[in-house]
Amino acid sequence: MQIFIESIDRGIWNAIINEPYIPMHIVDGVSAVKSFDELTDIENKRVQYDCIAKNIITSALNMVEFFRVS
């Protein structure tokens, strides 16, 4: 599975190995999630890698396995 995903894009494999990326910013000393409109190109790409990784993994699992790991 790792080789297959890395052959698509290593950023996707990185998204699987690391926790999901949640773009944040500081507002009045408090961390807040950035809205889609506020994302930089790099942040948008990292969020997209998370979505692709989720799609690959859920597509590879049958329903029993999906509910076992979710």
Short mmCIF file of N, CA, C and O in Angstrom, two decimals:
data_model
loop_
_atom_site.label_atom_id
_atom_site.label_comp_id
_atom_site.label_asym_id
_atom_site.label_seq_id
_atom_site.Cartn_x
_atom_site.Cartn_y
_atom_site.Cartn_z
N MET A 1 0.82 -1.19 0.00
CA MET A 1 0.00 0.00 0.00
C MET A 1 0.87 1.26 0.00
O MET A 1 0.58 2.20 -0.72
N GLN A 2 1.93 1.26 0.81
CA GLN A 2 2.80 2.43 0.88
C GLN A 2 3.40 2.74 -0.48
O GLN A 2 3.38 3.89 -0.91
N ILE A 3 3.91 1.74 -1.16
CA ILE A 3 4.53 1.97 -2.47
C ILE A 3 3.52 2.51 -3.46
O ILE A 3 3.81 3.44 -4.22
N PHE A 4 2.31 1.96 -3.45
CA PHE A 4 1.26 2.43 -4.34
C PHE A 4 0.95 3.90 -4.09
O PHE A 4 0.91 4.71 -5.01
N ILE A 5 0.76 4.27 -2.83
CA ILE A 5 0.40 5.65 -2.50
C ILE A 5 1.56 6.60 -2.79
O ILE A 5 1.36 7.69 -3.35
N GLU A 6 2.78 6.20 -2.46
CA GLU A 6 3.93 7.05 -2.77
C GLU A 6 4.11 7.22 -4.27
O GLU A 6 4.59 8.26 -4.71
N SER A 7 3.70 6.23 -5.05
CA SER A 7 3.83 6.37 -6.50
C SER A 7 2.86 7.40 -7.04
O SER A 7 3.10 8.00 -8.09
N ILE A 8 1.77 7.63 -6.33
CA ILE A 8 0.83 8.68 -6.73
C ILE A 8 1.41 10.04 -6.35
O ILE A 8 1.52 10.93 -7.17
N ASP A 9 1.78 10.17 -5.08
CA ASP A 9 2.41 11.41 -4.59
C ASP A 9 2.88 11.17 -3.17
O ASP A 9 2.10 10.70 -2.33
N ARG A 10 4.12 11.49 -2.88
CA ARG A 10 4.67 11.25 -1.53
C ARG A 10 3.99 12.12 -0.48
O ARG A 10 3.95 11.78 0.68
N GLY A 11 3.42 13.25 -0.91
CA GLY A 11 2.69 14.10 0.02
C GLY A 11 1.47 13.40 0.59
O GLY A 11 1.09 13.64 1.73
N ILE A 12 0.87 12.52 -0.21
CA ILE A 12 -0.29 11.76 0.27
C ILE A 12 0.15 10.78 1.35
O ILE A 12 -0.50 10.64 2.38
N TRP A 13 1.26 10.09 1.12
CA TRP A 13 1.77 9.16 2.13
C TRP A 13 2.12 9.91 3.42
O TRP A 13 1.84 9.46 4.52
N ASN A 14 2.70 11.10 3.28
CA ASN A 14 3.02 11.93 4.44
C ASN A 14 1.75 12.28 5.21
O ASN A 14 1.74 12.28 6.45
N ALA A 15 0.67 12.55 4.50
CA ALA A 15 -0.61 12.85 5.15
C ALA A 15 -1.14 11.65 5.93
O ALA A 15 -1.77 11.81 6.97
N ILE A 16 -0.88 10.45 5.45
CA ILE A 16 -1.33 9.24 6.14
C ILE A 16 -0.50 8.99 7.39
O ILE A 16 -1.02 8.67 8.45
N ILE A 17 0.81 9.15 7.29
CA ILE A 17 1.71 8.89 8.40
C ILE A 17 1.53 9.91 9.53
O ILE A 17 1.55 9.56 10.70
N ASN A 18 1.36 11.17 9.18
CA ASN A 18 1.20 12.24 10.17
C ASN A 18 -0.28 12.48 10.45
O ASN A 18 -1.15 12.03 9.72
N GLU A 19 -0.55 13.20 11.48
CA GLU A 19 -1.93 13.54 11.80
C GLU A 19 -2.51 14.43 10.70
O GLU A 19 -1.76 15.09 9.99
N PRO A 20 -3.84 14.47 10.58
CA PRO A 20 -4.43 15.37 9.59
C PRO A 20 -3.97 16.81 9.82
O PRO A 20 -3.82 17.26 10.96
N TYR A 21 -3.74 17.51 8.73
CA TYR A 21 -3.28 18.89 8.79
C TYR A 21 -4.49 19.82 8.94
O TYR A 21 -5.42 19.78 8.14
N ILE A 22 -4.46 20.64 9.98
CA ILE A 22 -5.53 21.61 10.22
C ILE A 22 -4.88 22.99 10.24
O ILE A 22 -4.18 23.33 11.20
N PRO A 23 -5.07 23.78 9.18
CA PRO A 23 -4.46 25.11 9.14
C PRO A 23 -5.07 26.03 10.21
O PRO A 23 -6.28 26.14 10.32
N MET A 24 -4.21 26.64 10.99
CA MET A 24 -4.65 27.49 12.10
C MET A 24 -4.01 28.87 11.96
O MET A 24 -2.99 29.03 11.30
N HIS A 25 -4.63 29.84 12.60
CA HIS A 25 -4.03 31.16 12.76
C HIS A 25 -4.41 31.68 14.14
O HIS A 25 -5.30 31.15 14.80
N ILE A 26 -3.72 32.71 14.57
CA ILE A 26 -3.93 33.27 15.91
C ILE A 26 -4.80 34.53 15.77
O ILE A 26 -4.46 35.44 15.01
N VAL A 27 -5.90 34.56 16.51
CA VAL A 27 -6.77 35.73 16.55
C VAL A 27 -6.93 36.14 18.01
O VAL A 27 -7.47 35.38 18.81
N ASP A 28 -6.45 37.31 18.34
CA ASP A 28 -6.51 37.82 19.72
C ASP A 28 -5.93 36.82 20.73
O ASP A 28 -6.50 36.58 21.79
N GLY A 29 -4.82 36.21 20.37
CA GLY A 29 -4.15 35.28 21.25
C GLY A 29 -4.77 33.90 21.33
O GLY A 29 -4.35 33.08 22.13
N VAL A 30 -5.77 33.62 20.49
CA VAL A 30 -6.45 32.33 20.50
C VAL A 30 -6.30 31.67 19.13
O VAL A 30 -6.48 32.32 18.10
N SER A 31 -5.96 30.38 19.14
CA SER A 31 -5.85 29.65 17.88
C SER A 31 -7.23 29.41 17.29
O SER A 31 -8.16 29.05 18.00
N ALA A 32 -7.33 29.62 15.98
CA ALA A 32 -8.60 29.40 15.28
C ALA A 32 -8.30 28.72 13.95
O ALA A 32 -7.26 28.95 13.33
N VAL A 33 -9.23 27.89 13.53
CA VAL A 33 -9.09 27.20 12.24
C VAL A 33 -9.30 28.22 11.13
O VAL A 33 -10.23 29.03 11.18
N LYS A 34 -8.43 28.19 10.12
CA LYS A 34 -8.57 29.08 8.98
C LYS A 34 -9.74 28.64 8.11
O LYS A 34 -9.99 27.45 7.96
N SER A 35 -10.42 29.61 7.53
CA SER A 35 -11.46 29.27 6.57
C SER A 35 -10.81 28.92 5.24
O SER A 35 -9.63 29.23 5.01
N PHE A 36 -11.57 28.31 4.37
CA PHE A 36 -11.04 27.89 3.07
C PHE A 36 -10.46 29.08 2.30
O PHE A 36 -9.44 28.96 1.64
N ASP A 37 -11.11 30.22 2.39
CA ASP A 37 -10.66 31.41 1.67
C ASP A 37 -9.32 31.95 2.17
O ASP A 37 -8.64 32.68 1.45
N GLU A 38 -8.96 31.62 3.39
CA GLU A 38 -7.73 32.13 3.99
C GLU A 38 -6.50 31.25 3.74
O GLU A 38 -5.39 31.64 4.08
N LEU A 39 -6.69 30.08 3.16
CA LEU A 39 -5.58 29.14 2.97
C LEU A 39 -4.61 29.63 1.92
O LEU A 39 -5.01 30.15 0.88
N THR A 40 -3.32 29.42 2.21
CA THR A 40 -2.30 29.68 1.19
C THR A 40 -2.30 28.49 0.23
O THR A 40 -2.92 27.46 0.49
N ASP A 41 -1.59 28.61 -0.86
CA ASP A 41 -1.50 27.50 -1.83
C ASP A 41 -0.90 26.25 -1.18
O ASP A 41 -1.36 25.14 -1.43
N ILE A 42 0.11 26.43 -0.34
CA ILE A 42 0.77 25.30 0.31
C ILE A 42 -0.19 24.64 1.30
O ILE A 42 -0.29 23.41 1.36
N GLU A 43 -0.90 25.43 2.09
CA GLU A 43 -1.87 24.87 3.05
C GLU A 43 -2.99 24.14 2.32
O GLU A 43 -3.41 23.06 2.73
N ASN A 44 -3.45 24.71 1.23
CA ASN A 44 -4.51 24.07 0.44
C ASN A 44 -4.05 22.72 -0.09
O ASN A 44 -4.80 21.74 -0.08
N LYS A 45 -2.80 22.64 -0.54
CA LYS A 45 -2.26 21.39 -1.05
C LYS A 45 -2.19 20.34 0.06
O LYS A 45 -2.54 19.17 -0.17
N ARG A 46 -1.78 20.73 1.26
CA ARG A 46 -1.70 19.77 2.37
C ARG A 46 -3.08 19.27 2.77
O ARG A 46 -3.25 18.08 3.07
N VAL A 47 -4.08 20.15 2.77
CA VAL A 47 -5.44 19.73 3.07
C VAL A 47 -5.94 18.78 1.98
O VAL A 47 -6.60 17.78 2.26
N GLN A 48 -5.59 19.07 0.74
CA GLN A 48 -5.98 18.21 -0.38
C GLN A 48 -5.35 16.82 -0.25
O GLN A 48 -6.00 15.81 -0.52
N TYR A 49 -4.11 16.74 0.20
CA TYR A 49 -3.46 15.45 0.43
C TYR A 49 -4.24 14.63 1.45
O TYR A 49 -4.41 13.42 1.30
N ASP A 50 -4.71 15.28 2.53
CA ASP A 50 -5.51 14.58 3.53
C ASP A 50 -6.78 13.99 2.90
O ASP A 50 -7.14 12.85 3.18
N CYS A 51 -7.45 14.77 2.07
CA CYS A 51 -8.68 14.30 1.42
C CYS A 51 -8.40 13.12 0.49
O CYS A 51 -9.15 12.13 0.49
N ILE A 52 -7.33 13.19 -0.28
CA ILE A 52 -6.98 12.10 -1.19
C ILE A 52 -6.64 10.84 -0.39
O ILE A 52 -7.05 9.73 -0.75
N ALA A 53 -5.88 11.02 0.69
CA ALA A 53 -5.50 9.87 1.53
C ALA A 53 -6.74 9.19 2.10
O ALA A 53 -6.85 7.96 2.09
N LYS A 54 -7.68 9.97 2.62
CA LYS A 54 -8.93 9.40 3.16
C LYS A 54 -9.68 8.64 2.08
O LYS A 54 -10.22 7.56 2.33
N ASN A 55 -9.73 9.20 0.88
CA ASN A 55 -10.43 8.55 -0.22
C ASN A 55 -9.78 7.21 -0.59
O ASN A 55 -10.46 6.20 -0.77
N ILE A 56 -8.46 7.18 -0.68
CA ILE A 56 -7.75 5.95 -1.02
C ILE A 56 -7.99 4.88 0.04
O ILE A 56 -8.30 3.73 -0.27
N ILE A 57 -7.86 5.26 1.30
CA ILE A 57 -8.00 4.28 2.38
C ILE A 57 -9.43 3.75 2.47
O ILE A 57 -9.64 2.54 2.56
N THR A 58 -10.41 4.63 2.42
CA THR A 58 -11.79 4.15 2.53
C THR A 58 -12.21 3.35 1.31
O THR A 58 -13.02 2.43 1.43
N SER A 59 -11.65 3.65 0.15
CA SER A 59 -11.96 2.88 -1.05
C SER A 59 -11.35 1.48 -1.00
O SER A 59 -11.87 0.55 -1.61
N ALA A 60 -10.26 1.34 -0.26
CA ALA A 60 -9.57 0.06 -0.18
C ALA A 60 -10.19 -0.88 0.84
O ALA A 60 -9.92 -2.08 0.83
N LEU A 61 -11.02 -0.37 1.74
CA LEU A 61 -11.60 -1.17 2.80
C LEU A 61 -13.01 -1.62 2.45
O LEU A 61 -13.77 -0.88 1.85
N ASN A 62 -13.36 -2.84 2.88
CA ASN A 62 -14.76 -3.24 2.75
C ASN A 62 -15.51 -2.66 3.94
O ASN A 62 -14.93 -2.09 4.86
N MET A 63 -16.82 -2.77 3.97
CA MET A 63 -17.64 -2.12 5.00
C MET A 63 -17.29 -2.59 6.41
O MET A 63 -17.24 -1.79 7.34
N VAL A 64 -17.03 -3.88 6.60
CA VAL A 64 -16.69 -4.39 7.93
C VAL A 64 -15.38 -3.77 8.41
O VAL A 64 -15.29 -3.30 9.55
N GLU A 65 -14.36 -3.75 7.55
CA GLU A 65 -13.08 -3.17 7.93
C GLU A 65 -13.22 -1.67 8.18
O GLU A 65 -12.60 -1.13 9.10
N PHE A 66 -14.01 -0.98 7.36
CA PHE A 66 -14.19 0.45 7.50
C PHE A 66 -14.73 0.79 8.89
O PHE A 66 -14.19 1.66 9.58
N PHE A 67 -15.76 0.11 9.34
CA PHE A 67 -16.35 0.40 10.64
C PHE A 67 -15.47 -0.09 11.79
O PHE A 67 -15.54 0.44 12.89
N ARG A 68 -14.61 -1.07 11.53
CA ARG A 68 -13.68 -1.55 12.56
C ARG A 68 -12.62 -0.52 12.86
O ARG A 68 -12.23 -0.32 14.00
N VAL A 69 -12.13 0.19 11.84
CA VAL A 69 -11.04 1.15 12.04
C VAL A 69 -11.50 2.59 12.20
O VAL A 69 -10.72 3.44 12.56
N SER A 70 -12.76 2.87 11.92
CA SER A 70 -13.21 4.27 12.02
C SER A 70 -13.68 4.63 13.41
O SER A 70 -13.76 3.89 14.30
#
